[in-house]
Every structure is written in structure tokens, then in C-alpha cells.
Short mmCIF file of C-alpha atoms and ligand atoms in Angstrom, two decimals:
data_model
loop_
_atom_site.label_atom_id
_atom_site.label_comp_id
_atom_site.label_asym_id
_atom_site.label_seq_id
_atom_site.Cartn_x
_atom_site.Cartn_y
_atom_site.Cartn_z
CA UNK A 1 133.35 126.49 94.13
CA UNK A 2 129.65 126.87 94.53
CA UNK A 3 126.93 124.99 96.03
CA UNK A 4 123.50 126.24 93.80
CA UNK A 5 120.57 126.24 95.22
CA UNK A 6 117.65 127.11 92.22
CA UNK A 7 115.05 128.98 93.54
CA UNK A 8 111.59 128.11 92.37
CA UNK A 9 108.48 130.61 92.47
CA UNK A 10 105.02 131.14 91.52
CA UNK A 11 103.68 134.11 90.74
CA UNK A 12 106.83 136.23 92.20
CA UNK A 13 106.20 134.10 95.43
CA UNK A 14 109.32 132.09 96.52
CA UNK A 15 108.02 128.38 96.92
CA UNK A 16 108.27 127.12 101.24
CA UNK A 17 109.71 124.11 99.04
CA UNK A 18 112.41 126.82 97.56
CA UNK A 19 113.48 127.22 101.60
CA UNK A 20 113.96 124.05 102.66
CA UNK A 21 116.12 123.48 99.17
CA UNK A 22 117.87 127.03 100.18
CA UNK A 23 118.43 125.38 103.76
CA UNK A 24 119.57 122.28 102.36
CA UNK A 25 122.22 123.72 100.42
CA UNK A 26 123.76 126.13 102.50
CA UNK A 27 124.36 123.15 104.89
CA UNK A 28 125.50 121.24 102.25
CA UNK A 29 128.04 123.99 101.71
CA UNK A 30 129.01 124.49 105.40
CA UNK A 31 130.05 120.61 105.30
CA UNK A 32 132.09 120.78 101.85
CA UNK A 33 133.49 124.66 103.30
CA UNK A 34 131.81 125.79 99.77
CA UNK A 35 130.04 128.75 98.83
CA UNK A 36 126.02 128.62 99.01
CA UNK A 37 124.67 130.89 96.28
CA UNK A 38 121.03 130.59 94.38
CA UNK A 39 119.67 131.06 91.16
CA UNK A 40 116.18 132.92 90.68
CA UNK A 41 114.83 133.32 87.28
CA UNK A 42 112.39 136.18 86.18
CA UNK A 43 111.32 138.64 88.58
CA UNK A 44 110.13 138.03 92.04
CA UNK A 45 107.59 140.06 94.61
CA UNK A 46 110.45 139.08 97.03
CA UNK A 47 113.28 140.57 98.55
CA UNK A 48 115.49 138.24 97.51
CA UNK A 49 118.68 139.42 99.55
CA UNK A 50 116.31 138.49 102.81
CA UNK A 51 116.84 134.99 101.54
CA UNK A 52 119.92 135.17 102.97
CA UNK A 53 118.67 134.42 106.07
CA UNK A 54 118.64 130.42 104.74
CA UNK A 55 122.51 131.02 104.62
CA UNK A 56 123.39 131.39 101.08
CA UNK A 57 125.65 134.05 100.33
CA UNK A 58 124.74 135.48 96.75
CA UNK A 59 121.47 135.01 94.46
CA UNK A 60 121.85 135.35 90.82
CA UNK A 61 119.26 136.59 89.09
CA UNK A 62 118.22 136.33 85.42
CA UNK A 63 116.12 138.65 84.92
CA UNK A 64 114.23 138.08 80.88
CA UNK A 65 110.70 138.86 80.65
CA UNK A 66 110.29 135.11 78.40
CA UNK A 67 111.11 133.29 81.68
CA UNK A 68 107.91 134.61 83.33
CA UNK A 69 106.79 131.56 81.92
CA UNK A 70 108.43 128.28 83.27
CA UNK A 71 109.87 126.08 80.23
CA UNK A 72 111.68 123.12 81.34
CA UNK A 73 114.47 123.30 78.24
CA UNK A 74 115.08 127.26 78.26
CA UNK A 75 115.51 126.89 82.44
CA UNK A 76 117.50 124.36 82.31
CA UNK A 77 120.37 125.98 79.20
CA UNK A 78 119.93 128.91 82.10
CA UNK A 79 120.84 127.51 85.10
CA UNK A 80 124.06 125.08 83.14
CA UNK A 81 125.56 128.62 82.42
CA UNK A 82 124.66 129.69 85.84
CA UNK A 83 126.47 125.85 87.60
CA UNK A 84 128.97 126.70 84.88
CA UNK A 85 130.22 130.47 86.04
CA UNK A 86 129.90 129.84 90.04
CA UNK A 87 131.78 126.70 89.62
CA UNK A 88 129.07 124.89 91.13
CA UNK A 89 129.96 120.81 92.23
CA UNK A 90 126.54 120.39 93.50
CA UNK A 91 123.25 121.70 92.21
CA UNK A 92 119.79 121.30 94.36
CA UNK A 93 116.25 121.42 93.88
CA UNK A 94 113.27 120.80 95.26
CA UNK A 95 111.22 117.46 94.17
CA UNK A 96 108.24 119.44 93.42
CA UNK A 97 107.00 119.47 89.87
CA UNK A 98 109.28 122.16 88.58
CA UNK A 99 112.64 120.21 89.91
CA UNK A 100 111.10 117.18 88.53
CA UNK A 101 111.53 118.51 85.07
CA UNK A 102 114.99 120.48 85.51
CA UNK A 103 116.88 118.07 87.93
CA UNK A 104 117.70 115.04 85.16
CA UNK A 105 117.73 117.74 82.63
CA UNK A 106 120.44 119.87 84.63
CA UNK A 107 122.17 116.73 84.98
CA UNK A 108 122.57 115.42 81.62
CA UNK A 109 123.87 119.01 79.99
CA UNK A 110 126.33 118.53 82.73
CA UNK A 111 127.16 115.59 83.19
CA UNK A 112 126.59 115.53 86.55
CA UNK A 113 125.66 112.53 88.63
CA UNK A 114 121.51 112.62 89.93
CA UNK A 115 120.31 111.88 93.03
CA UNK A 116 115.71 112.24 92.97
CA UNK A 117 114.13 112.45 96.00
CA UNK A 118 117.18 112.83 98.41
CA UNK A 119 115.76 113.47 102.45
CA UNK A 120 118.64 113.68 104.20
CA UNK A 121 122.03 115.68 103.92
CA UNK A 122 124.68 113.75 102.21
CA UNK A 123 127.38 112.02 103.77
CA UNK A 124 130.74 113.70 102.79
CA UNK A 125 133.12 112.18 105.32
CA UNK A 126 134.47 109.82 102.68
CA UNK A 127 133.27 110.40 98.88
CA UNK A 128 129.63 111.67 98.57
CA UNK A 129 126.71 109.71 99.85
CA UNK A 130 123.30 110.21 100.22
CA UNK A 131 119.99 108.73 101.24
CA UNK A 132 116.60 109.31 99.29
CA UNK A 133 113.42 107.69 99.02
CA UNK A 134 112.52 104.68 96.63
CA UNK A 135 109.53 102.67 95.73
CA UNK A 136 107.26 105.76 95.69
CA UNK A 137 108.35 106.42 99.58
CA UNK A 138 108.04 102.69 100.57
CA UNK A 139 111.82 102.31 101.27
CA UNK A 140 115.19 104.13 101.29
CA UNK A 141 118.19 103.68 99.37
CA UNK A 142 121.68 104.83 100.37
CA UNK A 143 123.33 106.21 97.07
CA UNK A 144 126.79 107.25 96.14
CA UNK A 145 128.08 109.78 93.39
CA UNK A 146 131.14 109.84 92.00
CA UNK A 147 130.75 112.62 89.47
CA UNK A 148 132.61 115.56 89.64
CA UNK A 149 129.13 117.55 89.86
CA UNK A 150 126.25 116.37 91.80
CA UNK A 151 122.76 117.47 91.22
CA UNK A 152 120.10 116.85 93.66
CA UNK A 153 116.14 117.18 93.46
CA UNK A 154 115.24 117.32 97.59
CA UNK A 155 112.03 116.02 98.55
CA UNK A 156 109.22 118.25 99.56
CA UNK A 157 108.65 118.50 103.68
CA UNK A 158 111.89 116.19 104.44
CA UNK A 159 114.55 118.83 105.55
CA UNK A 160 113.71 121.73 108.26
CA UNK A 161 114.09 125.46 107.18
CA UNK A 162 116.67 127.16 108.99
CA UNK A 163 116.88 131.13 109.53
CA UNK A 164 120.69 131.12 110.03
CA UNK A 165 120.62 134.39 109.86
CA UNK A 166 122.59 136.99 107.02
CA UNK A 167 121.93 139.04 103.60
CA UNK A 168 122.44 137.71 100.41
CA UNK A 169 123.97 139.51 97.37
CA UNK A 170 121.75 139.75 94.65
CA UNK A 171 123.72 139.43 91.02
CA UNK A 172 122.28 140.18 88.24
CA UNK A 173 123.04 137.45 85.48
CA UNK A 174 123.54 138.18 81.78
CA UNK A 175 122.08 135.05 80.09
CA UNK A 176 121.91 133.59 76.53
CA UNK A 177 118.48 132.95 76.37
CA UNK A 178 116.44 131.32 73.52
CA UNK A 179 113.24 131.35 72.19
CA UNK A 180 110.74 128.82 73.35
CA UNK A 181 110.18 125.19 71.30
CA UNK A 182 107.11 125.02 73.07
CA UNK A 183 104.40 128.23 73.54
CA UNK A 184 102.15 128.35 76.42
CA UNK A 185 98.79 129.31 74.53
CA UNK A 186 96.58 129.73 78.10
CA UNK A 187 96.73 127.97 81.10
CA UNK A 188 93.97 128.29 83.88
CA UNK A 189 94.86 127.65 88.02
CA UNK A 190 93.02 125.59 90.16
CA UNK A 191 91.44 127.78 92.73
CA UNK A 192 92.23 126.72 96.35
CA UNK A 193 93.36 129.01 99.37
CA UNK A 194 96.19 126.42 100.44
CA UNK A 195 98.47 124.26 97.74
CA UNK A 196 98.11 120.52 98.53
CA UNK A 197 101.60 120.14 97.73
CA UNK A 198 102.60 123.01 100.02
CA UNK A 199 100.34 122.76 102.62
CA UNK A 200 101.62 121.25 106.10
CA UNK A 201 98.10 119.76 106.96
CA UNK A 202 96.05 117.87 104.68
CA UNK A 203 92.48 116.28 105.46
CA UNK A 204 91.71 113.75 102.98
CA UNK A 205 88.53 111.67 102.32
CA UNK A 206 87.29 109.11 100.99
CA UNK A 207 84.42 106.96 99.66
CA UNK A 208 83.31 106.55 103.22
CA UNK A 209 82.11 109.77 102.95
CA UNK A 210 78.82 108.22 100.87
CA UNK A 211 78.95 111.25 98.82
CA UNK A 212 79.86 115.01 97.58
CA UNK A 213 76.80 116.34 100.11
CA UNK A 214 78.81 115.23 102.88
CA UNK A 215 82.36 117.10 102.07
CA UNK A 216 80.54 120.24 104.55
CA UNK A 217 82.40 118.56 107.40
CA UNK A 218 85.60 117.62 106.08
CA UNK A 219 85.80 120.95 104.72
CA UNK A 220 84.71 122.62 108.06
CA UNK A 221 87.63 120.39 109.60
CA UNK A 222 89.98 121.20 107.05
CA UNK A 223 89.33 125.29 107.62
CA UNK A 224 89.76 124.80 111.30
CA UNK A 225 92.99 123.21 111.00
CA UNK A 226 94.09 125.64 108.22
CA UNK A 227 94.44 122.72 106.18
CA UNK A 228 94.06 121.88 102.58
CA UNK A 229 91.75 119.31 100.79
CA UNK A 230 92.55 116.27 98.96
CA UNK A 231 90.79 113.29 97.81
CA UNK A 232 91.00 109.21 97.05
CA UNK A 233 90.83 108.91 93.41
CA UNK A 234 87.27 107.08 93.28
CA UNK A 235 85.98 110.00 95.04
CA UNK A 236 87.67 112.29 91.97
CA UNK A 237 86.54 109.83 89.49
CA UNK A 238 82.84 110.18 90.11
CA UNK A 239 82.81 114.23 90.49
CA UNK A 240 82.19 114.25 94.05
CA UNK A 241 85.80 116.32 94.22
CA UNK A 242 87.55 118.39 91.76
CA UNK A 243 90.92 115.64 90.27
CA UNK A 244 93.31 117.97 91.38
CA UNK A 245 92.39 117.28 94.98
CA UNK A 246 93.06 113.38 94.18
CA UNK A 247 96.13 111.91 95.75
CA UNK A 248 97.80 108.81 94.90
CA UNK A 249 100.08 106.85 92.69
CA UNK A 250 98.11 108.68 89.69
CA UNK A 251 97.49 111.74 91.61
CA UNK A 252 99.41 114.33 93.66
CA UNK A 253 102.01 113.09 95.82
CA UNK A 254 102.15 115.05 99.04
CA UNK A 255 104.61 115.12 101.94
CA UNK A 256 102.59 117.10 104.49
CA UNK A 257 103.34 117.00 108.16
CA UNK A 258 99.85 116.08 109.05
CA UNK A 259 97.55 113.62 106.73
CA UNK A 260 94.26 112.84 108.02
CA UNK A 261 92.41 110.51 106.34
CA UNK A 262 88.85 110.16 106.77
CA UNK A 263 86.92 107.33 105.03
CA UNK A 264 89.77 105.94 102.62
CA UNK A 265 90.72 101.91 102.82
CA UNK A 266 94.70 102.50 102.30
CA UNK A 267 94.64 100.56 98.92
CA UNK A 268 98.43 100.75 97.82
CA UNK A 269 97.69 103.05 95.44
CA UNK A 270 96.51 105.90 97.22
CA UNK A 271 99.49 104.94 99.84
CA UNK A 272 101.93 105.49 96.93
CA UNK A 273 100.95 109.24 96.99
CA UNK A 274 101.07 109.78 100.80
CA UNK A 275 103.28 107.80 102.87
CA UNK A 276 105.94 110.94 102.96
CA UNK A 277 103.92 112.45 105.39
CA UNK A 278 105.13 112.76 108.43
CA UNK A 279 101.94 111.94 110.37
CA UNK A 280 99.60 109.91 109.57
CA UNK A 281 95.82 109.79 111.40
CA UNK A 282 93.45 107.39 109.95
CA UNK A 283 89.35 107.52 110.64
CA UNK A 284 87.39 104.66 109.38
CA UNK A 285 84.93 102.50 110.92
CA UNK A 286 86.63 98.88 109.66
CA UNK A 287 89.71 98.11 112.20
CA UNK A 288 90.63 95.93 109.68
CA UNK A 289 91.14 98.56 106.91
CA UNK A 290 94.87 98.50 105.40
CA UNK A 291 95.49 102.73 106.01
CA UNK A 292 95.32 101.57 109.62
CA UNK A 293 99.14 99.59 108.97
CA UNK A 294 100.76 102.97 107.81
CA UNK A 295 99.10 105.21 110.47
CA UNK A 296 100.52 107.09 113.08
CA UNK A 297 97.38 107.36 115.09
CA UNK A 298 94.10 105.31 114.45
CA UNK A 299 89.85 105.73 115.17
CA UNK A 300 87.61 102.89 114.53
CA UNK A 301 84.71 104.54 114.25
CA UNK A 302 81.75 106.67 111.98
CA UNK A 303 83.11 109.80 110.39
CA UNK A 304 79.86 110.65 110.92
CA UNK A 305 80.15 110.96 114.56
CA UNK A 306 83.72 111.47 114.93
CA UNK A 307 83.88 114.71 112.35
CA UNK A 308 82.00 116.80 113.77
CA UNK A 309 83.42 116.34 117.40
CA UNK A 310 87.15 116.50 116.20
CA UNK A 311 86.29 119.61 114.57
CA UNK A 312 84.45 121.16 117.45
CA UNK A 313 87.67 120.09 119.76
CA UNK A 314 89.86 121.65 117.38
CA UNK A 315 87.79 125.28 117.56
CA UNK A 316 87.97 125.25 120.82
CA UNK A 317 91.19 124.47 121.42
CA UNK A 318 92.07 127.40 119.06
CA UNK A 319 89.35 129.95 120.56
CA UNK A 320 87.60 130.16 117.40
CA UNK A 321 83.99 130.54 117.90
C1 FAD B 1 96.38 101.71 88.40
C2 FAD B 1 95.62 102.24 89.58
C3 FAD B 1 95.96 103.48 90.08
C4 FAD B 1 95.25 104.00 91.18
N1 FAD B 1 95.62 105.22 91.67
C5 FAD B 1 95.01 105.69 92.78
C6 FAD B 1 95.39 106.92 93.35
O1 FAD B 1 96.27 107.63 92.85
N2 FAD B 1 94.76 107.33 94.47
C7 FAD B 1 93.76 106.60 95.07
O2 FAD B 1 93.22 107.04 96.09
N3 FAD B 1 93.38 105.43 94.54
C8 FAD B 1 93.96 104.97 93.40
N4 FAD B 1 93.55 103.80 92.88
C9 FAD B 1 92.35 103.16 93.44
C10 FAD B 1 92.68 102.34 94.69
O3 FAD B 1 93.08 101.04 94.32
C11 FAD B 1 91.44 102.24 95.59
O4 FAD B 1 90.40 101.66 94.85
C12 FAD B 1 90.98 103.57 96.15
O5 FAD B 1 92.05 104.23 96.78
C13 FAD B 1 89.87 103.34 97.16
O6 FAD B 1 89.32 104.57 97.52
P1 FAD B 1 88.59 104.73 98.93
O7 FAD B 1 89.50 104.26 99.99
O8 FAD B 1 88.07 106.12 98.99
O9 FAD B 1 87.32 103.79 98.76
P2 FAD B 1 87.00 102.36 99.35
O10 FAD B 1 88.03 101.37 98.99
O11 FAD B 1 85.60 102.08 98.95
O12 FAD B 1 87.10 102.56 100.93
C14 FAD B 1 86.18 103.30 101.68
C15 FAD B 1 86.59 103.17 103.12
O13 FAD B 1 85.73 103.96 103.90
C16 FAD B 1 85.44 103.26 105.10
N5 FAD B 1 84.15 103.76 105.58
C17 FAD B 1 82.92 103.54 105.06
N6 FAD B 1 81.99 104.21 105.75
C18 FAD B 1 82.64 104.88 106.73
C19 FAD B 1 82.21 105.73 107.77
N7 FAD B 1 80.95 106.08 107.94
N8 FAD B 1 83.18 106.24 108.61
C20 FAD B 1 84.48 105.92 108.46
N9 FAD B 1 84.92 105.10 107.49
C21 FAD B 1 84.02 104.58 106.63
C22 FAD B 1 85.40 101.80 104.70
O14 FAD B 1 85.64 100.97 105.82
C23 FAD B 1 86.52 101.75 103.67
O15 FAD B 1 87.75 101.40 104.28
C24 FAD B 1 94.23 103.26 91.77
C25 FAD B 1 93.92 101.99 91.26
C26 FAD B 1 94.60 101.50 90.19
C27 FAD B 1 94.24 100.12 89.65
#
């Protein structure tokens, strides 16, 4: 019996969200005295035995030029044939985007019980419990599975990657593959050093700001802090950010470990998109705004005047010049 982990990638690069998943599992594995093993489809740039530092014991890779190219129905036949010849009882992804799409799908072909947006281990001491996030990350539910196979999507930035140490055995696996329903005529990235969805700091602003000839020293912040940029939706609305920097309810949801938000009232909306993170500083000059309820650590005060301080504090706290 096998606990499989799927290991998501971009461009050959293993995913951080792909590590905590990895961790996840193989302590998943330890509790149910299973086997930890992953699945990687397509080629990496990795060394994919290193993974088995996260504790999983063999990696099974499928290795078909057509999955260069992620498709949601021809990854998901893959990785059912994969569960299928490890024996796997419980499957795990990541939450991100790509788990979004494979997670229910995995599920279904195998009739496997789902748990979305788990953020904590289950609970195996008596059947197979576990608690994940509901209400877009406004409150927690305690599920239980009683499926024979349990697949679960993990949520981004909730479980700790840990370097247990070890090699993993990389298997090469002979899939039936199909041709794509669906073909991928071009697709063009958003340019951006750090992935918001990745990214352990994010500095956020808002319509505070007064407008796009301001973002200089949020952006100056952000680079000091090696952080990535997002946005309220209003700011993304009228072009003074690019849309894929707006978070919310009808944006990205992030999970980062830091959110700082500069500017932005805390309308439920944009909540909806970043309560995950772990911890949350709010600047605005109304001690009455709403963001100030979720934060972690509050300013009453002009962006303005704080900005440029914070970020000064930070470069010198780091020596940069
Ligand atoms: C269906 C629906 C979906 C939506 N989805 C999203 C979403 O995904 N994401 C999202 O963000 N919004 C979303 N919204 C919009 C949301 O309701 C709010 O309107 C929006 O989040 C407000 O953006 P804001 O906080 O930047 O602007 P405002 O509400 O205008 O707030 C600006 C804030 O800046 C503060 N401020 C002003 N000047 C300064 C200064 N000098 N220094 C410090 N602080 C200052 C003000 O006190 C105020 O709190 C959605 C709305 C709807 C109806």
C-alpha cells in the first residue's frame, strides 16, 4: 500500500507547494506504516531522487513528451493507473491551481472520498479524519472519510517542509496515454521575479495608494523584503496594476506567511483571497477600517509617511545600501 504524493512543476521546476505536499504525505505514511512514493509527469530540471529527502521512498515517473503540457483529463487517466499499480489508499496534492483541477477528478475515476483544502495531518487513531478550511478560509471543518481511497488537495503554505533526510528511487512508468480533447494553441506568462502564489511575503496595496505613480514605494518595499506584488481588485480594475496581481474572492488566493497590506479597507471580498496568510500587517490611515479586525499587527497612519521609513528600516536591518 502506497501513500502518492503527485508532484507538480513548472517549467522542469518542482513547485515549494510540491514539498510541503511531498512532506505531507510521507507523514501521512509514517502514521498509516505505508509506503510514501510520488508521481512526476514529463521531464523535470530536477534530481528527482534528492526529493527523497521529503521522505518518500520511490518517484514514478511518466516520462511522454504530450505531458509537457498540463491537461487536466490526460493527468488525471495518468496518475488513476499510477494510485492503481502502487496500491495507493490515499492520494495528495497541493491546492494550487493544478490540484484544483486533478484532485475531484482523481477522485471520481476512483472512487475515492475528497477532502479540498485539508491544513492539517489527518487523524488516523480511529477511522480517517481531517481538518481543512471552509468558507473561503473563514472557518474550519473537521471531516471524515470512509472510502477505501482518500484523495486530498493540501492547502498552499499550511504544512512545514521537512528534510527527513534519504534518496528516492526513481521508476520509470509505462503509461497509456491519450491524445489531448483540448490543444493548447499559445499561452503567454505573466512576467514577475516571485509567484504570488508561491511567494512567502506579499506587499499588497490598495486604493489608498491615490494612484499607479505611487506603486515606486510599494515596489521598493516589496524588493527589500524579497517579496512579491499583489493588488485590491479596484486598483486592477482601473489599470493602475496588471489583474494578475489582484487578490481576492475573484482574484488569486494566496496563503503567504507575511501579507502586508498597504492602503486596502478589508472589504470581505478581498479578505476571501487572503485570510490564509499566516501574518497579517495592515497600514491605513482610518483605525476604523475593517482589514484592521483580521490583522496580526496594525498602523494608523499615511502610507505616505510610513512607506518609505518601513522600507528604509528594513535595508538597514538587512545591510543593503
Ligand atoms: C462580487 C465582488 C467581488 C469582489 N472581489 C474582490 C476581490 O477579489 N478583491 C478585492 O480586493 N476586492 C474585490 N471586490 C471589491 C471590494 O468589495 C472592495 O470594493 C475593494 O476590495 C476595495 O478596494 P480598496 O480597499 O483598495 O479600496 P477602498 O475601499 O477605497 O479603500 C481604500 C483604503 O485606503 C485607506 N487609505 C486612503 N488613503 C490612505 C493613506 N494615505 N494611507 C493609508 N491608507 C489610506 C482608506 O482608509 C481605505 O481604507 C469585489 C466586490 C464584489 C461586489
Amino acid at each position: 500500500m502506497s501513500v502518492l504524493i503527485f508532484i507538480d512543476q513548472t517549467d522542469g521546476h518542482i513547485k515549494k507547494a510540491s514539498l510541503e505536499a511531498l512532506s505531507y504525505g510521507a507523514k501521512i505514511a509514517e502514521q498509516t506504516g505505508d509506503v510514501a512514493e510520488g508521481v512526476v509527469l514529463s521531464k523535470t530540471n530536477e534530481d528527482l531522487a534528492s526529493l527523497g529527502e521529503y521522505g518518500i521512498k520511490k518517484i514514478h515517473q511518466v516520462d511522454n513528451d504530450q505531458l509537457q503540457q498540463f491537461d487536466a483529463q490526460v493527468y488525471t487517466k495518468i496518475i488513476a493507473q499510477v494510485a492503481d499499480a502502487t496500491g495507493a489508499k490515499v492520494i495528495v496534492f497541493s491546492n494550487n491551481s493544478s490540484g484544483k483541477s486533478l484532485a475531484p477528478r482523481v477522485a471520481v475515476r476512483l472512487k475515492a472520498g475528497l477532502i479540498s483544502g485539508a491544513v492539517a495531518l489527518p487523524d488516523t487513531s480511529s477511522g480517517f479524519t481531517v481538518k481543512k478550511n471552509v468558507f473561503s478560509g473563514k472557518a474550519f471543518a473537521t471531516v471524515s472519510v470512509n472510502t477505501e481511497i482518500k484523495v486530498i488537495s493540501l492547502n498552499v503554505n499550511s504544512y512545514t517542509i521537512a528534510a527527513v533526510g534519504g534518496t528516492a528511487e526513481v521508476i520509470p512508468f509505462n503509461a497509456t496515454t491519450e491524445a489531448p480533447k483540448v490543444k493548447v494553441i499559445s499561452s503567454s506568462k505573466t512576467l514577475g521575479s516571485i509567484s504570488l502564489t508561491e511567494a512567502e511575503v506579499v506587499v499588497s496595496a490598495g486604493r489608498g495608494l491615490k494612484g499607479p505613480e505611487n506603486w515606486a514605494m510599494v515596489e521598493e518595499l516589496a524588493t527589500s523584503l524579497g517579496a512579491a506584488l499583489a493588488c485590491s481588485r479596484p486598483v486592477a480594475d482601473s489599470n493602475w496594476r496588471p489583474h494578475n496581481e489582484h487578490v481576492g474572492q475573484t482574484g488569486v488566493a494566496i496563503a503567504p506567511n507575511l501579507y502586508i497590506a498597504v492602503g486596502i479597507s478589508g472589504a470581505i471580498q478581498h479578505l476571501a483571497g487572503v485570510n490564509r496568510s499566516k501574518v497579517i500587517v495592515v497600514i491605513n490611515k482610518d483605525g476604523e477600517a475593517p482589514f484592521f479586525k483580521a490583522a496580526d499587527y496594525g498602523i494608523v497612519g499615511d502610507a505616505f509617511e510610513i512607506i518609505p521609513k518601513f522600507t528604509q528600516a528594513v535595508k538597514k536591518l538587512k545591510g543593503i545600501a
